[in-house]
Each structure stands twice: as C-alpha cells, then as structure tokens.
Coordinates of C-alpha atoms in Angstrom, one line a residue:
X19 CA -18.6 103.7 77.0
X20 CA -19.4 104.4 73.4
X21 CA -22.2 102.1 72.1
X22 CA -21.4 102.5 68.4
X23 CA -18.3 102.0 66.3
X24 CA -17.4 102.6 62.6
X25 CA -17.8 99.0 61.7
X26 CA -20.4 98.9 58.9
X27 CA -23.6 97.1 59.9
X28 CA -25.1 94.5 57.6
X29 CA -28.8 94.9 57.9
X30 CA -29.6 91.7 56.0
X31 CA -27.3 89.5 58.1
X32 CA -28.4 91.3 61.3
X33 CA -32.1 90.5 60.4
X34 CA -31.3 86.8 59.9
X35 CA -29.3 86.7 63.2
X36 CA -32.1 88.3 65.1
X37 CA -34.7 86.0 63.6
X38 CA -32.6 83.0 64.4
X39 CA -32.1 84.2 68.0
X40 CA -35.9 84.7 68.3
X41 CA -36.5 81.2 67.1
X42 CA -34.0 79.7 69.5
X43 CA -35.6 81.7 72.4
X44 CA -39.1 80.7 71.4
X45 CA -38.1 77.1 71.2
X46 CA -36.8 77.0 74.7
X47 CA -39.6 79.1 76.2
X48 CA -42.1 76.5 74.9
X49 CA -39.9 73.7 76.0
X50 CA -39.6 75.0 79.6
X51 CA -43.3 75.7 79.7
X52 CA -44.1 72.2 78.7
X53 CA -41.8 70.7 81.3
X54 CA -43.1 73.0 84.0
X55 CA -46.6 71.7 83.3
X56 CA -45.5 68.1 83.3
X57 CA -43.3 68.4 86.3
X58 CA -45.2 70.8 88.5
X59 CA -43.3 69.8 91.6
X60 CA -39.9 70.3 90.2
X61 CA -40.2 73.7 88.5
X62 CA -38.5 75.7 91.3
X63 CA -35.4 73.5 91.1
X64 CA -35.4 73.8 87.3
X65 CA -35.6 77.6 87.3
X66 CA -32.9 78.0 90.0
X67 CA -30.4 75.6 88.4
X68 CA -31.0 77.0 84.9
X69 CA -30.5 80.5 86.2
X70 CA -27.3 79.5 88.0
X71 CA -25.8 77.8 85.0
X72 CA -26.6 80.8 82.8
X73 CA -24.9 83.3 85.1
X74 CA -21.8 81.0 85.4
X75 CA -21.6 80.5 81.6
X76 CA -22.2 84.1 80.8
X77 CA -19.6 85.5 83.2
X78 CA -16.9 82.8 83.0
X79 CA -17.1 81.1 79.6
X80 CA -14.8 83.7 78.0
X81 CA -12.1 83.1 80.7
X82 CA -12.5 79.3 80.4
X83 CA -12.2 79.5 76.6
X84 CA -9.1 81.8 76.7
X85 CA -7.5 79.4 79.2
X86 CA -8.3 76.4 77.2
X87 CA -6.8 77.9 74.1
X88 CA -3.6 78.9 75.9
X89 CA -4.0 82.7 75.5
X90 CA -1.3 84.7 77.3
X91 CA -1.8 88.5 77.6
X92 CA 1.1 90.4 76.1
X93 CA 2.4 94.0 76.5
X94 CA 3.3 96.3 73.6
X95 CA 6.9 95.7 74.4
X96 CA 6.5 92.0 74.1
X97 CA 4.5 92.1 70.8
X98 CA 4.9 95.6 69.2
X99 CA 3.6 94.6 65.8
X100 CA 0.5 92.9 67.1
X101 CA -0.3 95.8 69.4
X102 CA 0.4 98.3 66.7
X103 CA -2.1 96.5 64.3
X104 CA -4.7 96.5 67.0
X105 CA -4.1 100.1 67.9
X106 CA -4.6 101.2 64.3
X107 CA -7.7 99.2 63.8
X108 CA -9.3 100.4 67.1
X109 CA -8.6 104.0 66.1
X110 CA -10.1 103.4 62.7
X111 CA -13.2 101.7 64.2
X112 CA -13.4 104.3 67.0
X113 CA -13.7 101.6 69.7
X114 CA -11.9 100.9 73.0
X115 CA -8.8 98.7 72.7
X116 CA -9.3 95.2 74.0
X117 CA -6.6 93.2 75.8
X118 CA -4.2 91.6 73.4
X119 CA -2.9 88.0 73.9
X120 CA -0.8 85.4 72.0
X121 CA -1.4 81.6 72.1
X122 CA 1.7 79.5 71.6
X123 CA 0.3 77.2 68.9
X124 CA 1.4 76.4 65.4
X125 CA -2.3 76.2 64.3
X126 CA -2.7 79.5 62.3
X127 CA -5.7 81.2 63.9
X128 CA -7.1 84.0 66.0
X129 CA -10.1 84.6 68.2
X130 CA -11.9 87.2 70.3
X131 CA -13.6 86.6 73.6
X132 CA -15.3 88.6 76.3
X133 CA -19.0 89.2 77.3
X134 CA -18.6 93.0 76.4
X135 CA -16.1 95.5 75.0
X136 CA -14.8 96.3 78.4
X137 CA -13.8 92.7 79.1
X138 CA -12.7 91.8 75.6
X139 CA -9.6 90.0 74.6
X140 CA -8.2 89.5 71.1
X141 CA -5.7 86.7 70.6
X142 CA -3.5 85.5 67.7
X143 CA -1.5 82.3 67.6
X144 CA 2.2 82.2 67.0
X145 CA 1.4 80.1 63.9
X146 CA -0.7 82.9 62.5
X147 CA 1.9 85.7 63.3
X148 CA 4.6 83.7 61.5
X149 CA 2.6 83.1 58.3
X150 CA 0.7 86.2 57.5
X151 CA 1.8 89.5 55.9
X152 CA 0.9 92.7 57.8
X153 CA -2.1 93.5 55.7
X154 CA -3.4 90.0 56.0
X155 CA -3.0 90.1 59.8
X156 CA -4.9 93.3 60.0
X157 CA -7.7 91.8 58.1
X158 CA -7.9 88.9 60.5
X159 CA -7.7 91.2 63.5
X160 CA -10.4 93.5 62.0
X161 CA -12.6 90.4 61.7
X162 CA -12.1 89.6 65.4
X163 CA -12.6 93.2 66.5
X164 CA -15.9 93.2 64.6
X165 CA -17.0 90.3 66.9
X166 CA -16.1 92.5 69.8
X167 CA -17.8 95.6 68.5
X168 CA -21.1 93.7 67.7
X169 CA -21.1 91.7 71.0
X170 CA -21.1 88.4 69.1
X171 CA -19.4 86.5 71.9
X172 CA -22.2 87.4 74.3
X173 CA -24.8 86.5 71.7
X174 CA -23.3 83.1 71.0
X175 CA -22.8 82.4 74.7
X176 CA -26.6 83.0 75.3
X177 CA -27.5 80.9 72.2
X178 CA -25.2 78.0 73.2
X179 CA -26.5 78.1 76.8
X180 CA -29.9 77.3 75.6
X181 CA -28.7 74.1 74.2
X182 CA -27.2 73.1 77.5
X183 CA -30.5 74.0 79.1
X184 CA -32.3 71.1 77.4
X185 CA -30.0 68.5 78.9
X186 CA -30.1 70.2 82.3
X187 CA -33.8 70.4 82.5
X188 CA -34.2 66.8 81.5
X189 CA -31.8 65.6 84.2
X190 CA -33.5 67.7 86.9
X191 CA -36.9 66.5 85.7
X192 CA -36.0 62.9 85.8
X193 CA -34.1 63.2 89.1
X194 CA -36.6 65.4 91.0
X195 CA -39.9 65.8 89.2
X196 CA -40.6 62.2 88.4
X197 CA -40.3 61.2 92.0
X198 CA -43.3 63.4 92.7
X199 CA -45.6 61.7 90.2
X200 CA -46.5 59.5 93.1
X201 CA -47.4 55.9 92.7
X202 CA -48.8 56.1 89.2
X203 CA -46.3 53.8 87.5
X204 CA -47.8 54.2 84.0
X205 CA -47.4 58.0 84.2
X206 CA -43.9 57.7 85.5
X207 CA -42.9 55.3 82.7
X208 CA -44.6 57.6 80.1
X209 CA -42.7 60.7 81.4
X210 CA -39.4 58.9 81.4
X211 CA -39.9 58.2 77.7
X212 CA -41.4 61.4 76.6
X213 CA -39.2 63.9 78.4
X214 CA -35.8 62.6 77.1
X215 CA -37.3 62.3 73.7
X216 CA -38.7 65.9 73.6
X217 CA -35.4 67.1 75.1
X218 CA -33.3 65.4 72.4
X219 CA -35.5 66.9 69.7
X220 CA -35.2 70.3 71.2
X221 CA -31.5 70.0 71.6
X222 CA -31.0 69.0 67.9
X223 CA -33.2 71.9 66.6
X224 CA -31.4 74.3 69.0
X225 CA -28.0 73.1 67.9
X226 CA -28.8 73.5 64.2
X227 CA -30.2 77.0 64.8
X228 CA -27.1 78.0 66.9
X229 CA -24.8 76.8 64.1
X230 CA -26.8 78.8 61.6
X231 CA -26.5 81.9 63.8
X232 CA -22.7 81.3 64.1
X233 CA -22.4 81.1 60.3
X234 CA -24.3 84.4 59.9
X235 CA -22.0 85.9 62.5
X236 CA -18.9 84.9 60.6
X237 CA -20.1 86.3 57.3
X238 CA -21.1 89.6 59.0
X239 CA -17.6 89.9 60.6
X240 CA -15.9 89.2 57.3
X241 CA -18.0 92.0 55.6
X242 CA -17.4 94.5 58.4
X243 CA -13.6 93.8 58.5
X244 CA -13.4 94.2 54.7
X245 CA -15.2 97.5 54.6
X246 CA -13.4 98.9 57.7
X247 CA -9.9 98.2 56.2
X248 CA -10.9 98.8 52.6
X249 CA -8.8 95.7 51.7
X250 CA -11.2 92.7 51.2
X251 CA -8.5 91.1 49.1
X252 CA -6.1 91.0 52.1
X253 CA -8.7 89.2 54.2
X254 CA -9.4 86.8 51.4
X255 CA -5.7 86.1 51.1
X256 CA -5.5 85.4 54.8
X257 CA -8.5 83.1 54.7
X258 CA -7.0 81.2 51.8
X259 CA -3.6 80.9 53.5
X260 CA -4.9 79.9 56.9
X261 CA -7.2 77.3 55.4
X262 CA -4.4 75.9 53.2
X263 CA -1.9 75.8 56.1
X264 CA -4.4 73.8 58.3
X265 CA -3.7 70.8 56.1
X266 CA 0.0 70.9 57.1
X267 CA -0.8 70.9 60.8
X268 CA -0.5 67.6 62.7
X269 CA -3.9 66.1 63.3
X270 CA -3.2 65.9 67.0
X271 CA -2.8 69.7 67.3
X272 CA -6.0 70.2 65.2
X273 CA -7.9 67.9 67.5
X274 CA -6.8 70.0 70.5
X275 CA -8.1 73.1 68.8
X276 CA -11.3 71.7 67.4
X277 CA -13.4 72.1 70.6
X278 CA -13.0 75.8 70.2
X279 CA -14.0 76.0 66.6
X280 CA -16.8 78.4 67.3
X281 CA -14.3 81.0 68.6
X282 CA -11.7 80.6 65.9
X283 CA -11.3 82.8 62.8
X284 CA -11.3 79.6 60.7
X285 CA -12.3 76.1 62.0
X286 CA -9.5 73.6 62.8
X287 CA -11.4 71.0 60.7
X288 CA -13.6 72.1 57.8
X289 CA -14.8 68.9 56.3
X290 CA -17.4 69.4 53.6
X291 CA -19.8 66.6 54.8
X292 CA -23.0 68.2 56.1
X293 CA -21.1 71.4 56.5
X294 CA -24.1 73.5 55.6
X295 CA -25.9 72.2 58.7
X296 CA -23.3 71.3 61.2
X297 CA -20.4 73.8 60.7
X298 CA -19.9 76.8 62.9
X299 CA -18.4 78.7 60.0
X300 CA -19.5 79.2 56.3
X301 CA -17.5 77.4 53.7
X302 CA -14.3 79.0 52.4
X303 CA -16.1 79.4 49.0
X304 CA -18.9 81.4 50.6
X305 CA -16.6 83.6 52.4
X306 CA -14.4 84.3 49.4
X307 CA -17.4 84.9 47.2
X308 CA -18.7 87.6 49.6
X309 CA -15.3 89.2 49.8
X310 CA -15.1 89.1 46.0
X311 CA -18.3 91.0 45.7
X312 CA -17.1 93.6 48.1
X313 CA -13.9 94.0 46.1
X314 CA -15.9 94.6 43.0
X315 CA -18.0 97.2 44.8
X316 CA -15.0 99.0 46.1
X317 CA -13.4 99.0 42.6
X318 CA -10.6 96.6 43.5
X319 CA -9.1 94.0 41.2

C-alpha cells in the first residue's frame, strides 16, 4: 500500500501535533512509573489491563463509533453522487478508496473512521447531502479523506486512550495494590488520597492536551482539503452552511450526535464558552480565517 498521497503536508501544524503527542505520552509514562513505584505489588495487573484496553480500543473503536452514529455502507448504485465525489478525490489524492457510508440523520455532518487506510470508512449524513452543493460536498469529503490519509483517527485513538488509562490505573491500584500495603493504615489512607488526586490531575492535563491535538488536526485537514481541491471558498461555504444549519436542528438530535463530536466535520454544539480549551474543533472564525488566507495565496476572490 502506498504510504504517501498528494495531500499537502503542513509542517507547522505537524510539528505542533507531534509535540502535543510527545507531551501526552511523557505525561502518562511518568504517571505509570510513579504508580508502579507506589503500588509495587499491583504493577503486573496494571500493565496487563492497560494493554488489553488499548488493543480493544485501537481495533474496535472505529466500528463502535460508526455503529453509534448509524453509518450504513452504501454501493455506487445506491449513492452514485457520493461515490462519484469520493472517486474523484481519491484519484486526485492518489490514495486508495475507503468504504463509503451514509448515516440517516438530519444533522448536516460527515466523518471518517478507521485505524488505517485499508480499514477506512467515510460517511456523510442525509442532512449534509440534502443541503450542500456538489463543490461544497467535495470540500467536506476532501477534509475527511485528509484525516484518512494522515492517519488522524489512529492518532486520536491513541491519544484518547491515554486519558482512559488514568482512570483505569487508579481503579486497579485502589482495588488491588492498596490491599498489599499490609497493615499500615496510615500509608493506606495516604495512598487512597494521593492516587485519585494525582490521577485526576493527570486526566485533566491529558484531556486538555488531547483537545489541543484535535484542534490542530482539524486545521490541518481543512488546509489539506483546500489545497487538494483548489477551492478553499467551497469548503468555507460548506463550513458556514453546516454551522448555520446546526441552529435549526432539534436539540434532542444534537444531543445524540454530541458524544461523537471529535469525529464530526463540525461539532454538534459549538458554544463559545471555554472553547479555546475544551473544544474538539477550532472556532468557525479560525477555520474561515485560515481558508481565507489560502484563497488569497491561490489568487481567489
């Protein structure tokens, strides 16, 4: 399988993504090391369970996400326009064609999932297909195919797993390791306070770093899609339209989509409060500003 595509890399964003991943990894290496020292008797259980959870999440999280979002794989006969757009973009990017799916939802959105290009799936909702013009749809699909080409789903799966690891290790430590402290009640009480506290701090820091990584990933995908299609204005139009249409979707439907915000092209809810720290996506203004600069560079209006 080809390891490269024609999606333009963004060295600045890539450097920030790599740096963030390094900090996340370093954080958890130190965290695990500290807990192994504190809970000497429990470290084999910690490592076995952590490894098992990682393998399960890495191999099955994409299927779980696709199932949760109601993705149904479709054939070229069932969705000729969608398949045609994906075919053109894959030929333009010189990359293998992923599986194509549609989710029966009025929430206008799209997502890509799969741990690698061979197992990738790109999905658009019926709400998105009804609302976008062909050029706008191709911009959104190019954004999602960029995630596939750059293995963003695998990167985010690994990064988010590390957040789960903090809670898992704490539970294992309190359940198994503290029982081996042996009769020293003062030590047991101290560990029962220190370990959950350290775990909570690590989880919060890891969560914020993961959200930062996700925002870098979205900006990188926007840029790659705009340069591949040569129509950043079409992607900007799709972003504006999708974000505006979200306000017309019933809150109940948005709440159902919200748990999968990290996968979506645009988040189901995009409240501005603390968005710079907690959001999985950059603000609409940031994304449009980047696309505007690309338009100027390409000589577009």
